[in-house]
CSV table of C-alpha atoms and ligand atoms in Angstrom, one decimal:
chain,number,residue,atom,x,y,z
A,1,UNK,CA,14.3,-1.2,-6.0
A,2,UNK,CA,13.0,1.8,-7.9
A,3,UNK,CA,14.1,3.6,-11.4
A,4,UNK,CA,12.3,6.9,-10.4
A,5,UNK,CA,14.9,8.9,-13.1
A,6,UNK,CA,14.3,6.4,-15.8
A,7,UNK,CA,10.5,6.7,-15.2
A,8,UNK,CA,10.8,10.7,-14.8
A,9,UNK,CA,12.8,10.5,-18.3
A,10,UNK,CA,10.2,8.6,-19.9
A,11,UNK,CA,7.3,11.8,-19.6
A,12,UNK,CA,9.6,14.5,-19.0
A,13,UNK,CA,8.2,16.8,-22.0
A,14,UNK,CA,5.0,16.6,-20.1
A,15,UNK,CA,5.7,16.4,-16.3
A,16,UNK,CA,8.0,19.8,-17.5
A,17,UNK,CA,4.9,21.2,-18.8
A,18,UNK,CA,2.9,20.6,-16.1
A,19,UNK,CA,5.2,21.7,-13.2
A,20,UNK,CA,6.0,25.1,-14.9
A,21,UNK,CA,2.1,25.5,-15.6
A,22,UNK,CA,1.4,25.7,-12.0
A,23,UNK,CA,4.5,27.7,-11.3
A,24,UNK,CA,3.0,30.1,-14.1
A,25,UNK,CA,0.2,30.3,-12.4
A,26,UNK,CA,1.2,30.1,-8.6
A,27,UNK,CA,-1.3,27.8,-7.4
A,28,UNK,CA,0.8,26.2,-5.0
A,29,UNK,CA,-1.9,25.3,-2.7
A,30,UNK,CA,-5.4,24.0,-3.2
A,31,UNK,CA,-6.5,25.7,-6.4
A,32,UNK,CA,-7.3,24.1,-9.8
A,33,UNK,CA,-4.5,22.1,-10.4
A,34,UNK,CA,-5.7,20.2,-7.2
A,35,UNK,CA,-9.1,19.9,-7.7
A,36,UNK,CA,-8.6,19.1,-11.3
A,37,UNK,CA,-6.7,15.9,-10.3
A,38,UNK,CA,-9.2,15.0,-7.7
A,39,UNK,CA,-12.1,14.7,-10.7
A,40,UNK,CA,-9.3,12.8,-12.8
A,41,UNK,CA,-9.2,10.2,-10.1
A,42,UNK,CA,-12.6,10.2,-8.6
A,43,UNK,CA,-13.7,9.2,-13.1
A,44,UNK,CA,-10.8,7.0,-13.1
A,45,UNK,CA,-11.5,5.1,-9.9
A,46,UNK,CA,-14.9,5.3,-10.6
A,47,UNK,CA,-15.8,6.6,-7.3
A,48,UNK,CA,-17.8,10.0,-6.0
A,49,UNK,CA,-15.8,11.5,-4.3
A,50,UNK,CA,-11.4,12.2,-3.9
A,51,UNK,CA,-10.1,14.4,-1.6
A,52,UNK,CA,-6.5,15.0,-1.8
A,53,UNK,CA,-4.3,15.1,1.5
A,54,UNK,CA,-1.1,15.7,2.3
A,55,UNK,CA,0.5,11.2,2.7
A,56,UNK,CA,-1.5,8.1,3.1
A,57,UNK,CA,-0.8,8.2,6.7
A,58,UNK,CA,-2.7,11.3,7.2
A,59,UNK,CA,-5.2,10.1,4.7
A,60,UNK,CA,-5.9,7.0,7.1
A,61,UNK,CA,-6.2,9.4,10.4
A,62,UNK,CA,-8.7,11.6,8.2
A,63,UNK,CA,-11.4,8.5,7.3
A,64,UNK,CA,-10.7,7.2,11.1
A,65,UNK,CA,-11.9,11.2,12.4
A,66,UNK,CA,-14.6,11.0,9.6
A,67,UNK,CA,-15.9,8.0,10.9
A,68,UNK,CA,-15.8,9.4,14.7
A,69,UNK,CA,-13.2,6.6,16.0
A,70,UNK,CA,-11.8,7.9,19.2
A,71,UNK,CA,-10.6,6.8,22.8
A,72,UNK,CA,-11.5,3.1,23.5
A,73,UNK,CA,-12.9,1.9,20.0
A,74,UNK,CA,-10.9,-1.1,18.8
A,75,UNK,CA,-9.9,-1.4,15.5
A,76,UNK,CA,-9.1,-4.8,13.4
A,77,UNK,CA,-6.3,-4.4,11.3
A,78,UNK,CA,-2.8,-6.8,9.8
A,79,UNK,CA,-0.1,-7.0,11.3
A,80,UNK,CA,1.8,-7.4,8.1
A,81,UNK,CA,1.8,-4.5,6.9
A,82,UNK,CA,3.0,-0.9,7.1
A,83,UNK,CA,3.2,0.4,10.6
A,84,UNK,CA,0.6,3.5,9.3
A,85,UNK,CA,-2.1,1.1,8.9
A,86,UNK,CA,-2.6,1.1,12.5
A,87,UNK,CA,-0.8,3.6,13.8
A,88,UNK,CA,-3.8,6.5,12.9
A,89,UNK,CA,-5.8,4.3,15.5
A,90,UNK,CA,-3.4,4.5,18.1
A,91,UNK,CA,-3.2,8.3,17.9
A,92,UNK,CA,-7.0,8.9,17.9
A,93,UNK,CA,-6.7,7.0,21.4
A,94,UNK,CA,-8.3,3.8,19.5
A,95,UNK,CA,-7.3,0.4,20.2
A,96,UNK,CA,-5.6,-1.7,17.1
A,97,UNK,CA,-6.5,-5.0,17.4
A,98,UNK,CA,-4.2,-7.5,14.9
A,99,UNK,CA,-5.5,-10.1,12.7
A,100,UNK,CA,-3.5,-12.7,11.1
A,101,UNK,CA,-2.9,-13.2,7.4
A,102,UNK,CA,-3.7,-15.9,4.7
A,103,UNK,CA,-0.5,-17.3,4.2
A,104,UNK,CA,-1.5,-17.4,0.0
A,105,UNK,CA,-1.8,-13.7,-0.2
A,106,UNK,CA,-0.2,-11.9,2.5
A,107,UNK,CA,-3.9,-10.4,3.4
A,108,UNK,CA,-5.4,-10.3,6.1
A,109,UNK,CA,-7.6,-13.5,6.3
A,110,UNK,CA,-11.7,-12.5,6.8
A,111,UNK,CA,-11.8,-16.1,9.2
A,112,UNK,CA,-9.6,-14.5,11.6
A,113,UNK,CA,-11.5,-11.0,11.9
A,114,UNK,CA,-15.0,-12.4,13.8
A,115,UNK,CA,-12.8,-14.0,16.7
A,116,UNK,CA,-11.4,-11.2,17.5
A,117,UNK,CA,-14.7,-8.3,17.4
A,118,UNK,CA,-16.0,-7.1,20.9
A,119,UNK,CA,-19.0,-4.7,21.2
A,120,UNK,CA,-15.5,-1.5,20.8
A,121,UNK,CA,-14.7,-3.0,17.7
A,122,UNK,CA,-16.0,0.5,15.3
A,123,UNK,CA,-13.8,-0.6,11.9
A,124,UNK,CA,-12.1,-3.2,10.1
A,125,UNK,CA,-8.9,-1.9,7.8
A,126,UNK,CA,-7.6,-4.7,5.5
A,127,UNK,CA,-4.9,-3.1,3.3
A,128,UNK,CA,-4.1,-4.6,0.0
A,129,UNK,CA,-0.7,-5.8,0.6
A,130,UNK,CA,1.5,-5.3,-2.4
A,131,UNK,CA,-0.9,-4.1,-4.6
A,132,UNK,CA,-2.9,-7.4,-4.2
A,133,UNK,CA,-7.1,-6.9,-3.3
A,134,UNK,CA,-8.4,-8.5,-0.1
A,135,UNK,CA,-11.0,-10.9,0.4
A,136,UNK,CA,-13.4,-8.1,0.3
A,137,UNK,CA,-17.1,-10.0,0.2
A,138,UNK,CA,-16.0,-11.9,3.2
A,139,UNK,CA,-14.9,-8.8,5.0
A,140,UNK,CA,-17.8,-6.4,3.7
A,141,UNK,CA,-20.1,-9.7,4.7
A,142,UNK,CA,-18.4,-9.9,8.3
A,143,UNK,CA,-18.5,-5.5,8.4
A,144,UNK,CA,-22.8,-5.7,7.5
A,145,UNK,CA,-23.2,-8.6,9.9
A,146,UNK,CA,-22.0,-6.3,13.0
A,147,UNK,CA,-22.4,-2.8,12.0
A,148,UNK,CA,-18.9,-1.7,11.3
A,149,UNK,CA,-17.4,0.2,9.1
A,150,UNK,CA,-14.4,-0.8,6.8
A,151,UNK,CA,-11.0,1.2,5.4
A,152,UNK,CA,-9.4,0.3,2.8
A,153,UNK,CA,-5.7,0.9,3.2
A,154,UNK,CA,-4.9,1.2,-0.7
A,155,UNK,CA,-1.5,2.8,-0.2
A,156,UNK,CA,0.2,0.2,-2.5
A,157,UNK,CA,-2.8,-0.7,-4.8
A,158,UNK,CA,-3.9,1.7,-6.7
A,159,UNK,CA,-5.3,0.4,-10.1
A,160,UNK,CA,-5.8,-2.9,-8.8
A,161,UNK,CA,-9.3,-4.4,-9.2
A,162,UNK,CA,-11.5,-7.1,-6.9
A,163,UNK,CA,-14.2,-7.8,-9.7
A,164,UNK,CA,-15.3,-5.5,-11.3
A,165,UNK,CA,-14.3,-2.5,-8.8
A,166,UNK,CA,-11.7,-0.7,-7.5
A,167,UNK,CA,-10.0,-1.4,-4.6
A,168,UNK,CA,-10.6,1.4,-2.0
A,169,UNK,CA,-13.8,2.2,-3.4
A,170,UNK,CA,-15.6,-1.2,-1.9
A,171,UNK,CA,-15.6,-0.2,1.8
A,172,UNK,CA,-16.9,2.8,3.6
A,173,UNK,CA,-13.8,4.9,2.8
A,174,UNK,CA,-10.4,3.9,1.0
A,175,UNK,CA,-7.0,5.9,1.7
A,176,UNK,CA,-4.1,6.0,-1.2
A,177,UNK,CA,-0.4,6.8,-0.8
A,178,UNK,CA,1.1,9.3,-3.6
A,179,UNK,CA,4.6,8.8,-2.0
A,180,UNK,CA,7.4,8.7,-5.3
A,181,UNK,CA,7.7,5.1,-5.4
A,182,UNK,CA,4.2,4.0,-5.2
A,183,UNK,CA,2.2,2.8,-8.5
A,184,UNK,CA,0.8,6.6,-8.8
A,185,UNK,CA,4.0,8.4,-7.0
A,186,UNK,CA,4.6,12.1,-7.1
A,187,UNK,CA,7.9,13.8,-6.5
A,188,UNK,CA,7.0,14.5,-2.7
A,189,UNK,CA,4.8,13.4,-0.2
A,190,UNK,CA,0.8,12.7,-1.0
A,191,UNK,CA,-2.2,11.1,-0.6
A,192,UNK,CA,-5.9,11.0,-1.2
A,193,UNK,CA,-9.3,9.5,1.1
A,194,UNK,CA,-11.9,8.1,-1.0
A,195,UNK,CA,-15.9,7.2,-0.5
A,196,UNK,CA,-18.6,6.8,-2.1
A,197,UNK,CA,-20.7,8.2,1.0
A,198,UNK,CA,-21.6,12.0,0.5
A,199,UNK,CA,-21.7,12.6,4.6
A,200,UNK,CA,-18.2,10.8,5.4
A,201,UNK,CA,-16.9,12.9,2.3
A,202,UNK,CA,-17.8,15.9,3.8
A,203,UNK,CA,-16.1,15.1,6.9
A,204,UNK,CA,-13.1,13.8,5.8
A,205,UNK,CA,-12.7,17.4,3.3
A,206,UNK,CA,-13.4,19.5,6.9
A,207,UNK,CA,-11.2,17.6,8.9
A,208,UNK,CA,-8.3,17.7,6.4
A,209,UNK,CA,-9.1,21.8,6.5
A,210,UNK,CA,-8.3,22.6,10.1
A,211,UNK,CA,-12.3,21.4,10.3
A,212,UNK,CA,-13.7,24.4,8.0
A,213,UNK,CA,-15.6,24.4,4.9
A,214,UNK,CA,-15.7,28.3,5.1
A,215,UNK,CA,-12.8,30.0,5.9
A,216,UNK,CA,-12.5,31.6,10.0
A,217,UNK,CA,-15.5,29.2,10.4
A,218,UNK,CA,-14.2,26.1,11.6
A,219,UNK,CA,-16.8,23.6,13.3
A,220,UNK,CA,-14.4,20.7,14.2
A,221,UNK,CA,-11.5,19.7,14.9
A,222,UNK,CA,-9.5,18.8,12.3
A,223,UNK,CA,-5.6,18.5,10.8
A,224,UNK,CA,-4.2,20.5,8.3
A,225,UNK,CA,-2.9,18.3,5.5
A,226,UNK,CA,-3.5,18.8,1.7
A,227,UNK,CA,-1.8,17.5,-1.1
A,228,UNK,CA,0.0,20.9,-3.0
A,229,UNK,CA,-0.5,21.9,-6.8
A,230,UNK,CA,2.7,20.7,-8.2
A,231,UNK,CA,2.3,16.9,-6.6
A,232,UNK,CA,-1.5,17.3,-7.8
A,233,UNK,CA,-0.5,18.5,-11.7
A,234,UNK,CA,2.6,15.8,-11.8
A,235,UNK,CA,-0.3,12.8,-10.9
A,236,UNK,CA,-2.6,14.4,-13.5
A,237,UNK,CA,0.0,13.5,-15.8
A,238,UNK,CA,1.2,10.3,-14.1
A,239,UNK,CA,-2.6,8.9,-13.7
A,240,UNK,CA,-2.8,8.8,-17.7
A,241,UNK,CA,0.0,6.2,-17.7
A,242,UNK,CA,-0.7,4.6,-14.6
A,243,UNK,CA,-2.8,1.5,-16.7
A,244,UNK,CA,0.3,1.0,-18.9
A,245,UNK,CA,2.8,1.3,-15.4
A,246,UNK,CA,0.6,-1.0,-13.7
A,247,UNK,CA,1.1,-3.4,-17.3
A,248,UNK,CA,5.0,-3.1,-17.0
A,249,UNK,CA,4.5,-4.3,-13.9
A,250,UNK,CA,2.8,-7.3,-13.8
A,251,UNK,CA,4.6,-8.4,-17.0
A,252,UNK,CA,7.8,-8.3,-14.8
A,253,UNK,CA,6.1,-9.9,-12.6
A,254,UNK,CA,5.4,-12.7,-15.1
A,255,UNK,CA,9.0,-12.9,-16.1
A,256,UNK,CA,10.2,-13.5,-12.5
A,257,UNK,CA,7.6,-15.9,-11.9
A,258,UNK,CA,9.0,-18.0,-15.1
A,259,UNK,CA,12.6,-17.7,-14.1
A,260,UNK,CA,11.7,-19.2,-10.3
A,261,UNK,CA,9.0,-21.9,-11.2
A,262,UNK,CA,11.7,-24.8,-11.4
A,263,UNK,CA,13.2,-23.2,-8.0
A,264,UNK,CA,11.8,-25.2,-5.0
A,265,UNK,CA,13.2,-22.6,-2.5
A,266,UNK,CA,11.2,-19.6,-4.4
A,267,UNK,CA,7.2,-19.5,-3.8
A,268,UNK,CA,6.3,-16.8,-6.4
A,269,UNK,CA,3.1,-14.4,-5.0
A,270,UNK,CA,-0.2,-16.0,-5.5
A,271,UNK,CA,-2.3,-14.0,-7.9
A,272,UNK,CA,-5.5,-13.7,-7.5
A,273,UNK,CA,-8.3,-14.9,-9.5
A,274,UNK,CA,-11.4,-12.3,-8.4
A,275,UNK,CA,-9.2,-9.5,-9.5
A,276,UNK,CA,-5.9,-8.2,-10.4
A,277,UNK,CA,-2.9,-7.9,-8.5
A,278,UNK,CA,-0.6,-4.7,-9.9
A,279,UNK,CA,2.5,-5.8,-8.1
A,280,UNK,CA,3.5,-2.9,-6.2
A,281,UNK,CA,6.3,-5.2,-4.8
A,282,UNK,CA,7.1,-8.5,-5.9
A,283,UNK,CA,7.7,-10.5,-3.1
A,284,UNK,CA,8.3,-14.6,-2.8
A,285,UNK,CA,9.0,-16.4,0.3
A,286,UNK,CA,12.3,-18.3,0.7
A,287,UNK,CA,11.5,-21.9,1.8
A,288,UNK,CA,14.9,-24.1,2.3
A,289,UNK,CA,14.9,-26.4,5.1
A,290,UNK,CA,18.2,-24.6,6.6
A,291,UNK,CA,17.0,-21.7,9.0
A,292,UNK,CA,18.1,-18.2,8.1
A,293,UNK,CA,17.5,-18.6,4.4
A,294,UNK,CA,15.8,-14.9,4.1
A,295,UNK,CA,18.8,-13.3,5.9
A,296,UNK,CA,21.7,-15.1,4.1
A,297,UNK,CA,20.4,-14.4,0.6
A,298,UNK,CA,19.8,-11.1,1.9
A,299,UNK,CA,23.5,-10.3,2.7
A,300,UNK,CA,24.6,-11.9,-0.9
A,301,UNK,CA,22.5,-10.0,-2.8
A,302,UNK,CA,24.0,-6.8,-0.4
A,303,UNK,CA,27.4,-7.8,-1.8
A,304,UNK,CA,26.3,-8.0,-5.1
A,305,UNK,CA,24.9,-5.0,-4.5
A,306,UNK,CA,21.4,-6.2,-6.3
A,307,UNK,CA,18.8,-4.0,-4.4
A,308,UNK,CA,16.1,-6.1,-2.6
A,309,UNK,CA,14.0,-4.7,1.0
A,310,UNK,CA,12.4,-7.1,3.2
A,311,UNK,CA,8.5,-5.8,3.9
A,312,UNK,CA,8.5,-6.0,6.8
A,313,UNK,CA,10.7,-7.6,9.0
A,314,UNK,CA,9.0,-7.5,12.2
A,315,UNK,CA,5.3,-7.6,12.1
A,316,UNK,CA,3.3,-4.6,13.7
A,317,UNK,CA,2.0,-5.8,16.7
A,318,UNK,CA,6.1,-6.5,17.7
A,319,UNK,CA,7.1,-3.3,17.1
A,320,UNK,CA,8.8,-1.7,20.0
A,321,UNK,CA,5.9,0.6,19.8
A,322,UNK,CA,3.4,-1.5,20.6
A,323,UNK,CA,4.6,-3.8,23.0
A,324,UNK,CA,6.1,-0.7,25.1
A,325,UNK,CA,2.6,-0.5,26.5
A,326,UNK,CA,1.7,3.1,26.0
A,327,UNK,CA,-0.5,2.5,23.5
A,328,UNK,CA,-3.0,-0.1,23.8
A,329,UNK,CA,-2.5,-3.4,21.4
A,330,UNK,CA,-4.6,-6.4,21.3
A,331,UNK,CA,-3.5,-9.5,18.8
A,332,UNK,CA,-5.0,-12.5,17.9
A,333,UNK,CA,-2.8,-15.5,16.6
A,334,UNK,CA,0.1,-14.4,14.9
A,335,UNK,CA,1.5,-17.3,13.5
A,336,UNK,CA,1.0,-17.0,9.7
A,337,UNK,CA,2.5,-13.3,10.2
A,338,UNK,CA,5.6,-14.8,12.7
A,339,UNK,CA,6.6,-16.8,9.5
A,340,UNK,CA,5.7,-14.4,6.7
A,341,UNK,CA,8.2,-11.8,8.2
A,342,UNK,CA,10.8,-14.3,8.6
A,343,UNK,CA,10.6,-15.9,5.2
A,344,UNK,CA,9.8,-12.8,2.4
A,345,UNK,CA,11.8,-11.0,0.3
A,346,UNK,CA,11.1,-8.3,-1.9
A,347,UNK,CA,13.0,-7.7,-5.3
A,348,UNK,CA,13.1,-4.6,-7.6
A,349,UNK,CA,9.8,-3.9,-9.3
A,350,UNK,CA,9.6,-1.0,-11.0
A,351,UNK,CA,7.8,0.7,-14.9
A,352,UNK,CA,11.6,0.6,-16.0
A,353,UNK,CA,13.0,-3.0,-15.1
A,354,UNK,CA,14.5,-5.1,-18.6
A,355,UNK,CA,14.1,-8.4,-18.9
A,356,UNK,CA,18.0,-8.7,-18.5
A,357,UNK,CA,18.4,-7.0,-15.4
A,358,UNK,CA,14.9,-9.6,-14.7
A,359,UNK,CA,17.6,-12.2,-15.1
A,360,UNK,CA,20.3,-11.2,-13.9
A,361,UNK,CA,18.7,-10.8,-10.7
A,362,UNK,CA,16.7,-14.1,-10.8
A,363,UNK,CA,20.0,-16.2,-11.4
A,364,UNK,CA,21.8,-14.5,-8.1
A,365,UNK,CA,19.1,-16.1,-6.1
A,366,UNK,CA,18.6,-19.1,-7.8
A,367,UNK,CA,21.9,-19.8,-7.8
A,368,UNK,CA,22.3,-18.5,-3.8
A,369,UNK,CA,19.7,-20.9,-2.7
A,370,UNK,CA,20.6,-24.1,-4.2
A,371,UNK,CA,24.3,-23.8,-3.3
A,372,UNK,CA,23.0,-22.7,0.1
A,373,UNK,CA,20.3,-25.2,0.6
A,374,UNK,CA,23.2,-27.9,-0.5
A,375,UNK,CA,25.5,-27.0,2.4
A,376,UNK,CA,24.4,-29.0,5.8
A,377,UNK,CA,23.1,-26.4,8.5
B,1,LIG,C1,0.2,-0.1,3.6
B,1,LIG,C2,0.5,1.3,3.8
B,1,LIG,N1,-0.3,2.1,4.4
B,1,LIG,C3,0.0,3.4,4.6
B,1,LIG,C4,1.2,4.0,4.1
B,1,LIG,C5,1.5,5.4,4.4
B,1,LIG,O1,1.6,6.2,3.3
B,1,LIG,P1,2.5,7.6,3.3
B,1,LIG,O2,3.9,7.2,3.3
B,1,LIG,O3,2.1,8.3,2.1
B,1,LIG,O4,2.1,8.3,4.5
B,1,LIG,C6,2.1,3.2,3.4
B,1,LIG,C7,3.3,3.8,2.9
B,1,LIG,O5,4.3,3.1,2.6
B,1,LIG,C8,1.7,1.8,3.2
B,1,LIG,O6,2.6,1.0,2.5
């Protein structure tokens, strides 16, 4: 699915350099090397304030804390998506509450947040699935209208754009994923919050300290996660290429959508028009008439060993976890999530795919679905 070698190859000279620089200098933790790469991404995102943490799952509990969501506060979030998204609510005691998705873009649809607010509902999270922005002025509209406050769960799109900003830099607070195979991966775990808001900044950098600006002087109660100086000095270097590994991308992207446009089992992902989509996974739906479609190309590309992941076979508010009943759930209608997880199907997507191995791949599944579509069920 990934060609993190390849990738690694490409910089070596200068993620080598970087590494031993902070080796040199043994600023392992916190230090310059961090705080360096948190101005890099704060000019780059074009946003006030970056504090680095240890994942994107942590970085989603930290902007919950920082908002003061706790016991009883319901929170509107996909289903389709990550179980993360919604799992930092559950563990502050919060309730998730699951909204369905447009069936176009895989995102959370802003027509099926308002039915489901109650006077607990504190924050909305959309995530921008694949790398693809939400419908943000409809959800920033519906967040104004009753006083709540929004999360951008930007794990998988970091560079992407809805107008003329960033995603994760719209809403109150936005939370990024550094894990290896994201678009801005390092080499181990990490993750940043973002805000434009000075106050929820603050919190979020004393809650991700064991709650203390000064040392021995904590005032809250916080976590300790922080992002360490040799993932912070390798995204340095990663973050100047990430415009050009966002281009490789999409241009993949391109050439899959050409190879599958005479396919009438393949719907390509819908790109957006209010922004840009930077393809953290390319994903299509599989559409024949026979049921089982997904899963049978799934176990011929497994024997042709072409690597492919389905994201994510069973939607969030199904998960054993939730439906086990020790942590709260609510859900809305599901149905446009129901089929989504039945029908998708991701394919590699990577800085380092040719336009042969493009191919190569494409044909399998072309070829899979029309002999498989031709067979009666
Ligand atoms: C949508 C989404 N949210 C949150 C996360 C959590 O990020 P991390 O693995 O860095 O904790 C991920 C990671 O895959 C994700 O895809």
């Amino acid at each position: 699915m990934v060609d993190l070698r390849n990738q690694y190859l490409s910089i070596k000279a200068e993620i080598d350099e970087a590494i031993a620089a902070v080796i040199d200098s043994s600023a392992f933790i916190k230090g310059r090397f961090v705080s360096e790469f948190e101005e890099q991404l704060a000019a780059y995102l074009q946003v006030d304030h970056v504090i680095a943490v240890g994942n994107g799952t942590d970085a989603l509990q930290i902007a919950l804390m920082a908002l003061e969501i706790g016991p009883g506060d319901e929170v509107i979030a996909p289903s389709f998506t990550f179980v993360a998204t919604s799992e930092a609510a559950s563990l502050l005691g919060a309730v998730p509450v699951f909204a369905d998705i447009d069936p176009a873009t895989f995102n959370l649809d802003p027509i099926c947040i308002e039915p489901l607010l109650s006077d607990k509902t504190k924050a909305i999270v959309p995530v921008h699935l694949y790398g693809q922005p939400c419908e943000m002025d409809a959800i920033m509209a519906i967040a104004e209208k009753y006083g709540i406050s929004v999360v951008e769960d930007n794990a998988q799109g970091i560079g992407s754009k809805y107008g003329n900003q960033f995603c994760g830099t719209i809403g109150d607070m936005g939370t990024l994923s550094f894990f290896p195979s994201k678009n801005l991966g390092c080499f181990g775990d990490g993750g940043a919050v973002i805000t434009n808001d000075d106050h929820l900044a603050r919190a979020a950098r004393l809650i991700a300290n064991h709650g203390s600006e000064k040392k021995y002087h904590n005032e809250v109660v916080g976590v300790n996660s922080r992002l360490d100086g040799i993932q912070a000095a390798i995204l340095s270097v990663k973050l100047g290429h990430l415009d050009s590994f966002n281009k490789a991308r999409s241009e993949s992207a391109d050439r899959y959508d050409a190879l599958f446009s005479d396919c009438e089992f393949i719907v390509s992902p819908s790109k957006t028009t209010h922004g840009t989509h930077v393809f953290h996974q390319y994903t299509v739906r599989v559409t024949t008439e026979r049921a089982g479609a997904r899963d049978a190309l799934s176990a011929y590309l497994r024997g042709e060993q072409i690597p492919h992941a389905v994201y994510y076979p069973i939607p969030v508010h199904a998960l054993p976890v939730n439906v086990n009943g020790t942590h709260p759930t609510r859900a809305g209608d599901m149905t446009h999530t129901n089929v989504a997880s039945d029908q998708v199907i991701s394919l590699p997507m990577h800085t380092e795919l040719t336009d042969s191995q493009i191919e190569y791949i494409a044909d399998h599944v072309v070829r899979f679905l029309e002999k498989f579509d031709s067979v009666p069920a």
